[in-house]
XYZ file of C-alpha atoms in Angstrom:
719
model
C -11.980 -9.427 30.238
C -12.781 -11.359 33.188
C -8.629 -13.021 32.323
C -6.130 -10.579 31.392
C -2.816 -12.725 32.741
C -1.650 -16.102 34.039
C -0.611 -15.356 37.355
C 2.090 -18.324 36.428
C 3.697 -15.883 33.575
C 3.634 -12.870 34.837
C 4.280 -11.826 38.536
C 8.685 -12.599 37.765
C 8.789 -10.996 34.632
C 7.311 -8.085 36.300
C 9.901 -8.364 38.449
C 12.554 -8.800 35.478
C 11.500 -6.204 33.347
C 11.668 -3.242 35.909
C 15.990 -4.658 35.621
C 16.231 -5.483 33.039
C 19.848 -5.734 30.537
C 19.016 -7.007 27.188
C 18.247 -5.643 24.039
C 14.137 -5.571 22.476
C 13.631 -8.725 20.922
C 10.943 -8.394 17.615
C 8.411 -10.874 17.276
C 6.641 -12.131 13.822
C 3.551 -13.751 14.373
C 0.107 -14.516 12.481
C -2.331 -17.392 12.562
C -5.790 -17.742 10.853
C -8.947 -18.660 12.400
C -9.280 -22.401 11.504
C -10.030 -25.381 13.035
C -6.889 -27.584 14.791
C -6.638 -30.410 12.440
C -7.809 -34.417 14.618
C -4.317 -36.251 15.158
C -3.713 -39.127 12.910
C -4.330 -42.433 14.874
C -1.811 -43.306 16.997
C -0.690 -39.836 18.037
C -1.668 -37.769 20.597
C -2.780 -33.973 20.490
C -1.136 -31.813 21.375
C -1.302 -30.128 24.882
C -3.852 -26.789 24.868
C -3.843 -27.104 20.651
C -7.450 -27.175 20.661
C -9.410 -25.468 17.962
C -12.997 -26.900 17.036
C -15.143 -26.229 14.795
C -18.471 -25.484 16.643
C -16.294 -22.622 18.424
C -14.874 -20.927 15.440
C -18.532 -20.892 14.062
C -19.540 -19.149 16.927
C -17.520 -16.540 17.379
C -17.538 -15.646 13.599
C -21.206 -15.304 13.680
C -20.897 -12.787 16.711
C -17.189 -11.371 15.910
C -19.045 -7.968 16.217
C -19.241 -8.884 20.047
C -15.592 -10.582 20.346
C -13.347 -8.483 17.889
C -13.639 -5.343 20.429
C -12.815 -7.829 23.246
C -10.055 -9.186 21.952
C -9.049 -5.199 21.014
C -9.303 -4.501 24.366
C -7.617 -7.594 25.296
C -4.479 -7.104 23.523
C -3.776 -4.244 24.715
C -4.528 -5.271 28.380
C -1.422 -7.491 28.062
C 0.624 -5.078 26.590
C 0.230 -2.255 29.270
C 1.024 -5.035 31.526
C 3.659 -6.331 30.633
C 4.972 -2.410 29.493
C 6.869 -0.946 27.247
C 5.902 -3.518 24.239
C 5.162 -1.745 20.512
C 4.448 -2.374 16.792
C 0.934 -2.978 15.616
C -1.674 -5.957 15.549
C -4.325 -6.565 13.290
C -7.890 -8.466 14.590
C -10.076 -9.628 12.587
C -12.659 -12.350 12.206
C -10.520 -14.488 10.013
C -7.153 -14.298 12.055
C -4.934 -12.602 13.361
C -1.608 -10.516 12.308
C 1.075 -8.965 13.893
C 4.232 -7.255 14.810
C 5.352 -6.408 18.332
C 8.388 -5.562 19.752
C 9.768 -6.305 23.824
C 11.619 -5.014 25.780
C 13.334 -8.109 26.184
C 13.073 -11.964 25.840
C 11.329 -12.161 28.967
C 8.746 -9.751 28.249
C 8.026 -12.004 25.182
C 7.915 -14.741 26.183
C 5.130 -14.038 29.036
C 3.587 -12.141 25.950
C 3.922 -15.478 24.217
C 2.644 -17.555 27.436
C -0.266 -15.525 27.258
C -1.464 -15.766 24.526
C -1.371 -19.446 23.983
C -3.283 -20.136 26.960
C -6.413 -17.652 26.004
C -9.519 -19.469 25.309
C -12.518 -17.641 23.580
C -15.325 -18.406 26.202
C -13.248 -18.587 29.309
C -11.608 -15.473 28.696
C -14.029 -13.143 27.116
C -17.691 -15.096 28.080
C -20.435 -15.838 25.581
C -22.505 -12.178 24.273
C -25.720 -11.623 25.877
C -28.960 -12.302 24.625
C -29.330 -8.791 23.003
C -26.331 -9.602 21.088
C -26.943 -13.093 19.145
C -28.251 -12.373 15.168
C -32.023 -11.989 15.280
C -32.051 -14.312 12.042
C -30.361 -17.196 14.800
C -33.105 -17.769 17.020
C -32.361 -20.804 17.817
C -28.628 -19.683 18.890
C -30.265 -17.289 21.427
C -30.631 -20.455 23.970
C -27.823 -20.898 26.107
C -27.775 -24.866 25.348
C -26.322 -24.060 21.700
C -23.106 -22.585 23.178
C -19.915 -24.020 22.586
C -18.444 -25.724 25.664
C -15.066 -23.291 27.176
C -11.675 -24.970 25.903
C -12.564 -25.334 22.396
C -11.484 -21.729 21.608
C -7.247 -21.633 22.218
C -7.186 -18.810 19.081
C -3.001 -18.080 19.442
C -2.548 -21.858 19.793
C 0.012 -23.312 18.069
C 1.214 -20.324 16.463
C 4.570 -19.951 14.633
C 6.477 -17.440 16.798
C 9.465 -15.191 14.197
C 11.785 -13.609 16.839
C 14.852 -11.026 15.118
C 16.337 -9.524 18.194
C 17.227 -4.957 18.086
C 20.917 -3.268 17.669
C 22.028 0.317 16.595
C 22.246 -0.369 12.645
C 24.224 1.912 10.281
C 21.168 4.284 8.918
C 20.221 5.159 5.054
C 22.717 7.088 3.542
C 20.249 10.823 2.681
C 23.592 11.875 -0.007
C 24.400 15.128 2.703
C 26.922 13.317 4.475
C 25.405 12.858 7.850
C 25.398 9.906 10.235
C 22.825 9.237 11.967
C 21.852 5.407 13.632
C 18.500 4.352 13.895
C 16.567 3.551 17.640
C 16.277 0.657 19.090
C 13.137 0.926 19.595
C 11.581 -0.366 16.009
C 8.065 0.954 16.956
C 7.487 4.763 18.170
C 3.826 3.185 20.187
C 1.657 0.500 19.741
C -1.672 0.127 16.870
C -3.533 -2.670 17.492
C -6.471 -2.695 14.620
C -9.878 -4.618 13.421
C -9.730 -5.082 10.353
C -12.009 -7.204 7.248
C -9.255 -9.808 6.510
C -5.587 -9.633 8.357
C -3.566 -9.630 4.637
C -5.889 -7.470 2.166
C -7.107 -9.010 -1.474
C -10.562 -7.176 -1.600
C -12.106 -10.130 -0.736
C -10.675 -12.444 -2.986
C -9.866 -15.218 -0.796
C -12.276 -15.707 1.995
C -11.311 -17.302 5.430
C -12.777 -20.500 4.872
C -11.950 -21.346 1.189
C -7.922 -21.649 2.811
C -8.198 -25.775 4.059
C -8.783 -26.631 0.147
C -7.473 -24.072 -1.740
C -4.425 -22.831 0.088
C -1.474 -24.813 -1.718
C 1.392 -27.242 -0.160
C 3.175 -25.372 2.811
C 6.268 -26.695 2.831
C 9.750 -26.580 5.042
C 12.500 -24.920 4.245
C 14.545 -27.820 3.312
C 12.596 -28.609 1.455
C 12.016 -25.157 -0.810
C 15.548 -25.731 -0.177
C 16.660 -28.907 -2.150
C 13.495 -28.110 -4.280
C 15.740 -25.468 -6.027
C 19.049 -27.273 -6.240
C 16.926 -30.275 -7.428
C 16.069 -27.399 -10.390
C 19.405 -25.651 -10.311
C 20.927 -29.087 -11.594
C 18.641 -29.948 -14.246
C 19.332 -26.631 -15.404
C 21.414 -27.723 -18.264
C 19.886 -27.607 -20.998
C 20.023 -23.609 -21.274
C 18.489 -21.610 -24.458
C 20.286 -19.932 -27.134
C 20.105 -16.941 -27.915
C 18.009 -17.230 -30.794
C 15.643 -19.217 -28.588
C 15.644 -16.408 -26.042
C 14.060 -13.929 -28.827
C 11.406 -16.392 -29.790
C 10.607 -16.682 -26.135
C 10.597 -12.845 -25.665
C 8.652 -12.365 -28.897
C 6.014 -15.619 -28.167
C 5.426 -13.834 -24.668
C 4.356 -10.450 -26.423
C 2.181 -12.237 -28.727
C 0.619 -13.963 -25.875
C 1.413 -17.460 -27.663
C 2.139 -20.243 -24.647
C 5.523 -22.349 -25.003
C 4.579 -26.120 -24.310
C 7.316 -27.967 -22.266
C 9.570 -30.310 -23.851
C 10.764 -31.407 -20.552
C 9.175 -34.412 -18.730
C 9.166 -32.951 -15.277
C 7.919 -29.955 -14.844
C 9.930 -26.548 -15.026
C 10.108 -24.703 -12.044
C 8.726 -21.533 -11.323
C 9.117 -18.511 -8.280
C 7.171 -16.050 -7.311
C 7.950 -13.561 -4.816
C 4.106 -12.035 -3.863
C 6.236 -9.226 -1.843
C 5.867 -5.586 -3.293
C 8.253 -4.155 -5.695
C 10.134 -2.345 -3.346
C 10.944 -5.541 -1.439
C 11.715 -6.880 -4.053
C 14.009 -4.642 -4.844
C 16.222 -4.771 -1.976
C 16.696 -8.499 -1.507
C 15.151 -11.417 -3.441
C 15.831 -15.389 -4.013
C 17.615 -16.807 -6.994
C 16.702 -19.353 -9.317
C 17.849 -21.415 -11.694
C 16.880 -19.606 -15.443
C 13.268 -20.532 -15.898
C 11.074 -19.654 -19.299
C 8.082 -18.446 -17.657
C 10.142 -16.021 -15.640
C 11.685 -14.693 -18.279
C 8.645 -14.051 -20.809
C 6.389 -13.182 -17.688
C 9.505 -9.785 -17.242
C 8.883 -9.155 -20.829
C 5.786 -8.650 -20.657
C 5.494 -7.141 -17.990
C 8.215 -4.610 -19.841
C 5.900 -4.035 -22.775
C 2.678 -2.916 -20.696
C 4.999 0.161 -19.410
C 4.644 1.799 -22.359
C 7.748 2.898 -22.896
C 9.643 3.088 -26.068
C 13.771 2.356 -23.984
C 12.001 -0.466 -22.524
C 10.665 -1.984 -25.524
C 14.239 -1.240 -27.327
C 16.078 -2.880 -24.426
C 14.059 -6.144 -24.373
C 14.994 -6.525 -27.923
C 18.354 -7.017 -26.631
C 17.363 -9.386 -24.272
C 19.564 -12.649 -24.503
C 18.803 -15.526 -21.917
C 21.775 -16.848 -20.053
C 23.762 -20.027 -20.180
C 24.358 -23.201 -18.327
C 27.093 -20.877 -16.710
C 25.779 -17.767 -15.893
C 24.270 -16.550 -12.855
C 20.705 -17.657 -11.725
C 18.245 -15.009 -12.119
C 15.634 -13.344 -9.704
C 12.229 -14.900 -8.102
C 9.142 -13.361 -10.582
C 8.518 -9.571 -9.292
C 4.770 -9.244 -10.158
C 5.152 -6.005 -9.590
C 2.431 -5.085 -7.105
C 2.705 -1.802 -4.698
C -0.041 -3.919 -2.445
C -0.234 -7.228 -2.275
C -4.215 -6.458 -2.614
C -3.482 -5.888 -6.667
C -1.952 -10.142 -7.273
C -4.807 -11.573 -7.966
C -6.254 -8.954 -10.067
C -2.689 -8.111 -11.635
C -1.115 -10.857 -12.030
C -3.183 -13.761 -11.093
C -5.495 -12.793 -14.321
C -3.161 -12.925 -16.746
C -0.661 -15.459 -16.026
C -2.737 -18.387 -14.110
C -2.916 -20.344 -17.534
C 0.524 -20.363 -18.784
C 0.971 -22.016 -15.056
C -0.827 -24.346 -15.331
C 2.006 -26.435 -16.723
C 4.114 -25.819 -14.146
C 5.154 -26.192 -10.686
C 4.866 -23.137 -8.757
C 6.875 -22.184 -5.713
C 6.105 -18.707 -3.599
C 7.374 -17.182 -1.116
C 6.991 -14.167 1.187
C 8.139 -12.107 4.594
C 6.728 -14.392 6.876
C 3.935 -16.606 5.528
C 0.436 -15.112 6.021
C 0.690 -13.914 2.430
C 1.186 -17.009 0.102
C -1.480 -18.989 1.920
C -3.939 -16.917 0.673
C -1.380 -15.747 -2.847
C -1.517 -19.670 -3.207
C -5.181 -19.812 -3.239
C -5.857 -17.821 -5.839
C -3.915 -19.478 -8.050
C -4.984 -22.710 -7.324
C -8.719 -21.129 -7.570
C -7.646 -20.140 -11.136
C -6.572 -24.383 -12.440
C -3.150 -23.893 -11.012
C -2.722 -27.081 -9.737
C 1.062 -27.746 -8.231
C 1.706 -25.025 -5.801
C 3.482 -24.692 -2.990
C 4.632 -21.956 -0.636
C 7.890 -21.600 2.097
C 6.611 -22.038 5.413
C 7.348 -19.360 8.064
C 8.518 -17.278 5.182
C 12.053 -15.839 4.115
C 12.232 -15.923 8.320
C 12.790 -18.930 8.871
C 14.512 -20.259 5.562
C 17.456 -17.887 6.481
C 17.336 -18.279 10.079
C 18.557 -21.006 8.748
C 21.155 -20.804 6.238
C 21.868 -17.429 5.645
C 23.581 -16.037 2.911
C 25.246 -19.126 2.305
C 21.348 -20.140 0.668
C 19.713 -18.832 -2.213
C 18.281 -15.767 -0.772
C 20.781 -12.848 -1.415
C 20.022 -9.302 -0.359
C 18.308 -7.930 2.309
C 15.567 -8.692 4.321
C 12.768 -5.657 4.508
C 10.724 -5.508 7.302
C 7.595 -2.829 8.452
C 9.256 -1.086 10.919
C 12.400 1.045 11.962
C 15.075 -1.416 11.617
C 13.929 -0.949 7.782
C 16.031 -4.153 6.648
C 17.765 -7.215 7.871
C 21.064 -9.105 6.950
C 20.343 -12.325 6.403
C 23.296 -13.713 8.855
C 21.804 -11.570 11.569
C 18.236 -12.899 11.661
C 20.360 -16.518 11.663
C 19.156 -18.309 15.212
C 21.767 -17.661 17.947
C 21.849 -19.400 21.311
C 22.322 -15.866 23.253
C 19.836 -14.174 21.250
C 21.975 -12.061 19.805
C 22.537 -10.881 15.319
C 25.600 -10.887 13.997
C 26.304 -7.740 12.466
C 29.497 -8.289 10.390
C 28.254 -8.459 6.751
C 26.290 -5.516 7.176
C 26.658 -3.662 3.791
C 27.458 -6.647 1.347
C 25.657 -8.672 -0.205
C 23.774 -5.395 -2.667
C 21.470 -7.304 -4.935
C 19.616 -3.289 -5.780
C 20.226 -1.271 -8.180
C 19.791 1.667 -8.240
C 16.302 2.809 -10.554
C 18.407 5.565 -12.303
C 21.358 4.335 -13.126
C 21.313 0.719 -12.356
C 24.579 1.363 -9.751
C 24.556 -1.277 -6.513
C 21.872 0.402 -4.155
C 20.218 -1.691 -1.521
C 19.479 1.586 1.408
C 15.589 1.878 1.351
C 14.431 5.278 3.130
C 11.362 6.516 3.295
C 12.453 10.020 1.876
C 12.488 8.528 -1.380
C 8.853 7.948 -3.175
C 7.225 7.900 -6.003
C 6.091 11.334 -7.014
C 2.776 9.918 -8.381
C 2.164 6.329 -6.003
C 4.319 7.044 -2.794
C 5.715 3.446 -3.179
C 9.011 3.340 -2.383
C 11.746 3.838 -4.877
C 15.673 2.211 -4.912
C 17.195 5.527 -5.664
C 21.529 6.444 -5.163
C 21.931 9.306 -3.408
C 23.876 10.550 -6.625
C 20.960 10.739 -8.163
C 18.687 11.883 -5.696
C 20.693 15.085 -5.324
C 20.029 15.674 -9.266
C 16.496 14.534 -8.645
C 13.527 16.512 -7.744
C 10.374 13.853 -7.719
C 11.366 10.115 -8.009
C 9.258 7.468 -9.978
C 8.869 3.775 -9.097
C 9.146 0.907 -11.768
C 4.973 1.207 -12.693
C 5.033 4.528 -13.381
C 8.741 5.403 -15.279
C 6.592 6.736 -17.914
C 5.296 8.930 -16.696
C 8.355 11.080 -16.426
C 8.387 14.659 -17.930
C 4.498 14.429 -17.861
C 3.523 14.113 -13.964
C 4.578 16.387 -11.240
C 3.071 16.655 -7.884
C 5.145 20.438 -7.696
C 3.823 22.320 -10.363
C 5.808 25.857 -8.977
C 8.365 25.909 -11.120
C 6.540 25.448 -14.503
C 6.033 28.495 -16.929
C 2.395 28.402 -19.040
C 3.846 26.593 -21.627
C 5.550 24.159 -19.590
C 2.482 23.431 -18.198
C 0.612 23.152 -21.748
C 2.926 20.513 -22.813
C 1.839 18.518 -19.794
C -1.854 18.980 -20.287
C -1.690 17.548 -23.562
C 0.572 14.656 -22.716
C -1.523 14.113 -19.643
C -5.143 14.153 -21.615
C -3.144 11.548 -24.602
C -2.120 9.509 -21.944
C -5.889 8.852 -20.236
C -7.307 8.552 -23.392
C -4.996 5.646 -25.665
C -2.460 4.224 -22.735
C -5.367 3.312 -19.816
C -8.376 1.851 -20.903
C -11.809 2.084 -18.933
C -12.602 -0.882 -17.457
C -9.395 -2.443 -17.099
C -8.068 0.493 -15.662
C -10.409 3.207 -13.360
C -7.997 4.602 -10.967
C -5.159 5.191 -12.938
C -7.595 7.061 -15.082
C -8.963 8.668 -11.810
C -5.381 9.884 -10.813
C -4.905 11.328 -14.241
C -7.865 13.502 -14.393
C -6.934 14.510 -10.767
C -3.647 16.166 -12.085
C -5.808 17.244 -15.431
C -7.412 19.519 -13.476
C -4.447 20.402 -11.060
C -3.069 21.830 -14.531
C -5.578 23.144 -15.062
C -6.189 25.321 -12.146
C -2.231 26.195 -12.204
C -2.606 27.661 -15.593
C -5.395 29.916 -14.707
C -3.981 31.209 -11.846
C -0.642 32.137 -13.468
C -2.733 33.749 -16.141
C -5.058 35.778 -13.715
C -1.872 36.721 -11.633
C -2.451 34.581 -8.360
C 0.223 32.725 -8.655
C 3.878 33.183 -10.064
C 6.455 30.868 -11.524
C 8.960 29.868 -8.663
C 12.149 29.199 -10.214
C 14.501 28.887 -7.425
C 12.518 26.145 -5.163
C 13.581 23.950 -2.775
C 13.209 20.148 -3.147
C 9.867 19.447 -0.653
C 8.682 16.019 1.183
C 6.513 13.987 -1.119
C 4.416 12.848 2.188
C 3.991 16.547 4.060
C 4.931 19.119 1.362
C 7.428 21.018 3.203
C 9.999 22.035 2.011
C 13.930 19.541 2.938
C 14.648 22.439 6.043
C 11.629 21.518 7.561
C 11.260 17.790 7.094
C 13.772 16.008 5.028
C 11.452 13.015 4.446
C 10.992 10.763 6.710
C 7.710 11.991 8.150
C 5.091 8.819 7.660
C 4.345 5.765 9.139
C 7.666 3.960 10.917
C 10.053 6.706 9.632
C 8.343 9.848 11.394
C 10.753 8.888 14.625
C 14.040 8.848 12.202
C 14.094 12.569 11.030
C 18.022 13.785 11.794
C 18.106 16.266 14.795
C 16.303 19.344 14.812
C 18.991 22.420 14.295
C 19.336 24.771 17.127
C 15.988 26.336 18.663
C 15.659 29.705 17.200
C 15.162 31.590 20.294
C 16.852 34.225 22.410
C 18.488 31.822 25.202
C 19.027 28.495 22.721
C 16.098 26.566 24.751
C 13.443 25.020 22.433
C 9.865 26.915 23.199
C 7.194 25.029 24.987
C 3.957 23.806 23.361
C 1.323 26.012 23.765
C -1.541 24.679 25.430
C -4.453 22.416 24.056
C -6.801 20.735 25.992
C -9.356 17.672 24.561
C -12.785 19.300 23.200
C -10.764 22.322 21.722
C -12.133 24.581 18.829
C -9.693 24.563 16.109
C -9.307 25.494 12.628
C -6.436 25.657 10.181
C -3.087 27.131 11.735
C -0.168 29.111 10.460
C 1.784 26.057 9.436
C -1.656 24.655 7.431
C -0.345 23.384 3.902
C -2.978 23.303 1.444
C -1.059 20.504 -0.516
C -1.597 18.053 1.758
C -4.026 19.234 4.349
C -6.613 20.342 1.366
C -8.710 23.889 1.559
C -8.844 26.034 4.439
C -12.472 26.317 3.673
C -15.362 23.999 4.210
C -18.463 25.576 2.995
C -19.062 26.221 -0.963
C -16.023 24.994 -2.970
C -12.656 26.885 -2.774
C -13.279 28.881 -6.055
C -16.487 29.843 -4.502
C -14.603 30.844 -1.668
C -11.520 32.580 -3.469
C -14.234 34.733 -5.464
C -15.566 35.461 -2.090
C -12.410 37.148 -0.718
C -11.238 38.708 -4.355
C -14.352 40.818 -4.165
C -13.238 41.599 -0.146
C -10.002 43.289 -1.822
C -11.693 44.264 -4.976
C -13.804 46.751 -1.818
C -17.010 45.351 -3.293
C -17.957 44.047 0.585
C -17.287 46.273 4.205
C -14.672 44.903 6.327
C -17.289 43.415 8.809
C -18.980 41.845 6.188
C -15.503 40.491 4.627
C -14.444 39.359 8.396
C -18.195 37.468 8.547
C -17.487 35.407 5.050
C -14.134 34.105 5.896
C -15.075 33.526 9.160
C -18.389 31.760 7.742
C -16.197 29.453 5.202
C -13.439 28.299 7.511
C -13.217 25.134 8.418
C -14.208 24.183 12.699
C -12.950 21.085 14.119
C -12.952 19.245 17.506
C -9.461 18.096 19.345
C -10.304 14.469 19.742
C -7.113 12.796 21.359
C -3.658 14.620 22.143
C -0.423 12.049 20.850
C 3.083 12.300 20.000
C 4.034 13.054 16.461
C 6.997 10.843 17.298
C 9.741 13.206 15.292
C 10.443 15.357 18.162
C 10.917 12.630 21.239
C 8.218 11.891 23.584
C 6.410 14.976 23.744
C 2.291 14.942 22.896
C 3.130 17.286 19.744
C 0.318 16.811 17.616
C -3.996 16.059 18.303
C -6.503 14.721 16.209
C -8.974 16.551 14.858
C -12.837 15.914 13.924
C -13.891 18.123 11.941
C -17.379 19.579 11.340
C -18.832 17.422 8.235
C -18.110 19.060 5.375
C -17.048 18.290 1.651
C -13.643 17.600 1.917
C -13.742 15.042 4.994
C -16.987 13.647 5.302
C -17.848 10.749 5.688
C -15.936 7.676 3.899
C -18.140 4.188 3.841
C -16.165 1.187 4.242
C -13.341 2.464 5.443
C -11.392 0.827 8.545
C -12.444 1.751 12.062
C -9.701 3.679 14.053
C -9.733 5.038 18.041
C -11.121 8.140 16.810
C -13.555 6.920 14.415
C -17.332 8.110 15.300
C -19.250 4.573 13.669
C -23.221 6.161 12.218
C -25.355 3.235 12.615
C -22.943 0.830 11.864
C -23.107 2.956 8.051
C -20.250 5.836 7.585
C -17.796 6.850 8.954
C -16.476 10.716 9.611
C -12.256 10.139 10.314
C -10.098 11.988 12.505
C -7.201 13.683 11.233
C -3.456 13.775 12.402
C -2.069 17.615 12.653
C 1.036 18.896 14.161
C 0.921 20.369 17.085
C 4.561 22.093 18.271
C 5.922 19.071 16.733
C 9.730 20.079 16.195
C 10.856 21.182 12.569
C 14.511 20.853 11.657
C 14.950 24.085 11.484
C 14.356 24.291 15.094
C 10.390 25.249 14.727
C 7.371 23.930 16.409
C 5.140 23.144 13.584
C 1.084 24.306 13.915
C -0.917 22.858 11.503
C -4.122 24.103 13.542
C -5.050 27.141 15.961
C -7.473 27.647 18.462
C -10.415 29.196 17.339
């Protein structure tokens, strides 16, 4: 880029950064690239907050040219300011990011640069060869919009919070660990199709027409207050049973009040909702949807519990906001809107999320399906709790996607000094253990569903008594689906196999549950293969297996489950190194371009087969023939070498769990059946594109990462 930083914004801040003593600060921000509304008559346009339609159309038409430059531009700002980390998503439709800065002054420098950015002034226009060939008329310089109308990042709502050490999640082993003061271990800036993934359900150009009404925290609060006052005619117990029965039979319920029923919807993921949510005056619609969700779980226990539900009386506490029961936001339209939009058409719908970005598209999804009265909270939970703290309708913790994990609402109230009030940390618990339903709100990356890897809220006592955990959506898969099969006998596996096949054939319709059925088929194949291994003597039942991490499949002496995402730098400290002088062994030398193959700590459950040519069963058959003496030693060596996976090191970086060491490598495997090429996948830094059609993605492996037992782990080895 021609311009990287404004001198007026940066010179002083670089000096401040060298001597700063303030705590880090986190900023949450987003902006959809939409034209800035023209000022009303008599109003003055905001200085510099100009984004005209012509420039936006030009940008989107040539996004293949501008997006890589915007990515480099963001890297340049963060590198210049120093120690800026986090995640930024950039798309033709907007920007979505969370960053941690070492001080408020560094953050202010970043904001200053962003708000002064102008597309054509900073990045210029694409060369003629980069312009779309089908738009020949646009190849003239005269069709390029004038600079000044492309301030894409102007008028962003910057939501900030401070960072402090906190008491971590209780892993159940009695240890105490403070979270790092840096919320992110590194900086990643991705180019994506959507800044909030909807699977293409909502286009950015549809947002001005279809999105719901954006309301302030005060207006949102007042609507809930009014709904609470009007909640005087609560249902009787008999009415409650009738309402739930109507829900099961999908009968519409006609509103009897003159004022619309207020339905409050939490558009976040289930694990976010579980530890904190808005409370709502008792709502018939929420009770009905929850009843339907319980019915759809295919659980006899849930059906029995459902018949005992008694909706509250007027003096009972409000109920939680409606939880759409989604694992990712991309499922919101297909799993919630498609089912319940008709029942919401005569209601007043309020929506909320963490920072506001998801609600923009979620409200559009409902309005596109005919729900007219839809509003969403401007600035999300963040802006609401800044004003009301724990005295408002939001109760519990606020989940954040960084190493702080969750924040107490009172800690997010704005203070002049930029500090947070941690006095109530540990109070205000609304979450419940998935198993025993005792109060619990400590989310941990070690507690994930064994089926889908969604976070599961589970207390230390229940965790100690279980080897694998299940989220609400997969609660009925208990005793049927297991990731680790080593401890089961042939008879037990046969029982699992029968139940899996029955579930696949009867519980999930083929058209509506393609992904679920695919998961079940893979598990059926896995169990079937394990049974054959036991029959043929290639494996034996292991009765005393250790707890193992669902992400990396390592035992608890190597990994405590915190090895993925932003949890990676939060693992408990490793034990003393296992060498004679008590010092940590140095990492083995490796260089870019080195050829590697599966190494001593390669985990087949996680990484797949050692082999690249032919199926693993064919390779295993060859090896068995070698053992039986059907080939000589030279032929055996040749066969093994011929089938082993081979790849090239394309990056050396920090895994983050063992400090600041360069202890992991990115490997680009030679084309094979297991890695292959993935069409339509998001391109990352080390991806290789083939004419823009296919992407062969590099994969990350440990190279000297320190395990909890003090040993260095090597997933690959030099070849």
